CSV table of C-alpha atoms in Angstrom, one decimal:
chain,number,residue,atom,x,y,z
A,1,MET,CA,85.9,111.1,103.6
A,2,SER,CA,84.1,107.8,103.1
A,3,TRP,CA,86.4,104.7,103.5
A,4,ASP,CA,85.8,101.1,102.8
A,5,LEU,CA,86.3,100.2,106.5
A,6,ALA,CA,85.8,102.1,109.7
A,7,THR,CA,88.6,103.7,111.8
A,8,PRO,CA,91.4,103.9,109.2
A,9,PHE,CA,94.9,105.1,109.9
A,10,VAL,CA,95.4,107.8,107.2
A,11,ILE,CA,98.4,109.6,105.8
A,12,ASP,CA,98.4,112.6,103.4
A,13,LEU,CA,100.4,112.4,100.2
A,14,ARG,CA,101.2,114.8,97.4
A,15,VAL,CA,102.2,113.5,93.9
A,16,ALA,CA,105.6,115.0,93.2
A,17,SER,CA,107.2,115.5,89.8
A,18,GLU,CA,109.6,112.7,90.3
A,19,ASP,CA,106.7,110.3,90.9
A,20,ILE,CA,105.5,110.8,87.3
A,21,ASP,CA,106.5,108.4,84.6
A,22,GLY,CA,106.7,108.7,80.8
A,23,LEU,CA,102.9,108.2,80.5
A,24,GLY,CA,102.3,111.4,82.5
A,25,HIS,CA,100.9,109.8,85.7
A,26,ALA,CA,102.3,108.4,89.0
A,27,ASN,CA,104.3,105.3,88.3
A,28,ASN,CA,103.0,102.1,89.7
A,29,ALA,CA,106.2,101.5,91.7
A,30,VAL,CA,105.6,104.8,93.5
A,31,TYR,CA,102.3,103.4,94.9
A,32,VAL,CA,104.2,100.5,96.5
A,33,THR,CA,106.5,103.1,98.2
A,34,TRP,CA,103.4,104.8,99.5
A,35,LEU,CA,102.0,101.6,100.9
A,36,GLU,CA,105.3,101.0,102.7
A,37,ARG,CA,105.3,104.5,104.1
A,38,CYS,CA,101.7,104.2,105.4
A,39,ALA,CA,102.4,100.8,107.0
A,40,TRP,CA,105.5,102.2,108.7
A,41,ARG,CA,103.8,105.3,110.0
A,42,HIS,CA,101.0,103.1,111.4
A,43,SER,CA,103.5,100.8,113.0
A,44,GLN,CA,105.3,103.8,114.5
A,45,ARG,CA,102.0,105.1,115.9
A,46,LEU,CA,101.5,101.7,117.5
A,47,GLY,CA,104.9,102.0,119.2
A,48,LEU,CA,106.7,99.6,116.9
A,49,ASP,CA,109.4,101.6,115.1
A,50,LEU,CA,112.7,100.5,113.6
A,51,ALA,CA,114.5,100.9,116.9
A,52,GLU,CA,112.0,98.6,118.6
A,53,TYR,CA,112.3,96.1,115.7
A,54,ARG,CA,116.1,96.0,116.2
A,55,ARG,CA,115.8,95.7,120.0
A,56,LEU,CA,113.5,92.8,119.6
A,57,ASP,CA,115.5,91.3,116.7
A,58,ARG,CA,112.1,90.9,114.9
A,59,ALA,CA,110.4,92.6,111.9
A,60,MET,CA,107.3,92.3,109.8
A,61,ALA,CA,108.5,91.6,106.2
A,62,VAL,CA,106.4,91.8,103.1
A,63,VAL,CA,105.7,88.4,101.5
A,64,ARG,CA,102.9,89.4,99.2
A,65,HIS,CA,101.4,92.5,97.6
A,66,GLU,CA,98.0,92.4,95.8
A,67,ILE,CA,97.3,95.7,94.2
A,68,ASP,CA,94.3,96.9,92.1
A,69,TYR,CA,95.2,100.1,90.3
A,70,LEU,CA,91.8,101.7,89.7
A,71,ALA,CA,92.6,105.3,88.5
A,72,ALA,CA,95.6,107.4,87.8
A,73,ALA,CA,97.2,110.1,90.0
A,74,TYR,CA,98.8,113.1,88.5
A,75,GLU,CA,101.4,115.6,89.5
A,76,ASP,CA,100.4,117.8,92.4
A,77,ASP,CA,97.4,115.6,93.3
A,78,GLU,CA,96.7,115.7,97.0
A,79,LEU,CA,95.9,112.1,98.1
A,80,GLN,CA,95.0,110.2,101.3
A,81,LEU,CA,96.1,106.6,101.9
A,82,ALA,CA,94.4,104.6,104.6
A,83,THR,CA,95.4,101.3,106.1
A,84,TRP,CA,93.8,98.7,108.4
A,85,ILE,CA,95.2,95.5,110.0
A,86,ILE,CA,92.5,93.1,108.8
A,87,ASP,CA,93.9,89.6,109.8
A,88,TRP,CA,96.7,88.0,111.8
A,89,ASP,CA,97.4,84.6,113.2
A,90,GLN,CA,99.2,86.0,116.3
A,91,ARG,CA,102.2,83.9,115.4
A,92,LEU,CA,103.8,84.7,112.0
A,93,ARG,CA,101.4,86.4,109.6
A,94,MET,CA,99.6,89.7,109.5
A,95,THR,CA,97.6,91.2,106.6
A,96,ARG,CA,97.0,94.9,106.0
A,97,ARG,CA,94.5,96.4,103.7
A,98,PHE,CA,94.9,99.8,101.9
A,99,GLN,CA,92.8,102.3,100.1
A,100,LEU,CA,94.1,105.4,98.3
A,101,LYS,CA,91.7,108.2,97.6
A,102,ARG,CA,91.8,111.6,96.0
A,103,PRO,CA,89.8,113.9,98.3
A,104,ARG,CA,88.9,116.6,95.7
A,105,ASP,CA,86.7,114.2,93.8
A,106,GLY,CA,86.4,111.3,96.2
A,107,VAL,CA,87.8,108.8,93.6
A,108,THR,CA,89.5,105.6,94.9
A,109,LEU,CA,92.7,105.2,93.0
A,110,LEU,CA,93.9,102.0,94.5
A,111,ARG,CA,93.0,99.1,96.7
A,112,ALA,CA,95.7,96.8,98.0
A,113,GLN,CA,96.4,94.1,100.5
A,114,THR,CA,99.8,93.2,101.9
A,115,THR,CA,100.7,90.1,103.8
A,116,PHE,CA,103.6,90.3,106.2
A,117,ALA,CA,105.6,87.5,108.0
A,118,CYS,CA,107.4,88.0,111.2
A,119,ILE,CA,111.1,87.4,110.8
A,120,GLU,CA,114.2,87.4,113.0
A,121,LEU,CA,116.3,90.2,111.8
A,122,SER,CA,119.7,88.6,112.6
A,123,SER,CA,118.9,85.4,110.6
A,124,GLY,CA,116.1,86.5,108.2
A,125,LYS,CA,114.2,83.4,109.2
A,126,PRO,CA,110.5,83.3,110.2
A,127,ARG,CA,110.0,83.6,113.9
A,128,ARG,CA,107.0,84.0,116.2
A,129,MET,CA,105.8,87.5,117.0
A,130,PRO,CA,107.1,88.7,120.3
A,131,ALA,CA,104.7,89.9,123.0
A,132,GLU,CA,105.4,93.5,122.0
A,133,PHE,CA,104.0,92.8,118.6
A,134,LEU,CA,100.9,91.2,120.0
A,135,ASN,CA,100.4,94.1,122.3
A,136,GLY,CA,101.1,96.8,119.7
A,137,TYR,CA,99.4,95.4,116.6
A,138,GLY,CA,96.6,93.5,118.3
A,139,PRO,CA,94.5,96.5,119.4
A,140,ALA,CA,94.7,97.8,115.8
A,141,LEU,CA,93.1,94.7,114.3
A,142,ILE,CA,89.7,95.5,112.8
A,143,GLY,CA,87.1,94.2,115.1
A,144,ALA,CA,89.5,93.9,118.0
């Protein structure tokens, strides 16, 4: 599979019947769910799961999604969603990039970018990333 950037973290997806809307294709809201799933699985792979977020009283919360829907997905399509950490300030913000492809024909269905901010879970307020975030997410930064 040819990706926009090198060394992606990739998850496999299958379009389910409940993902289909009245127009006969995967609903745009489902794509957002897939982005979240991919980001979480990548974070888990990096050792930063929900239990660790709670222990640290910190989380990466979405502050902005930018999504380009390029082609439709249909029921039973097998898809692959890739993510990369492309930017971070090592304090509050981190940006992920995503690309969704259908391997059977190589078509890119979506490109997206999500900006996250580090928050304190107990207050919901922005807080600096703890050392565990720097150590976990840092090596995954493209070009790190």
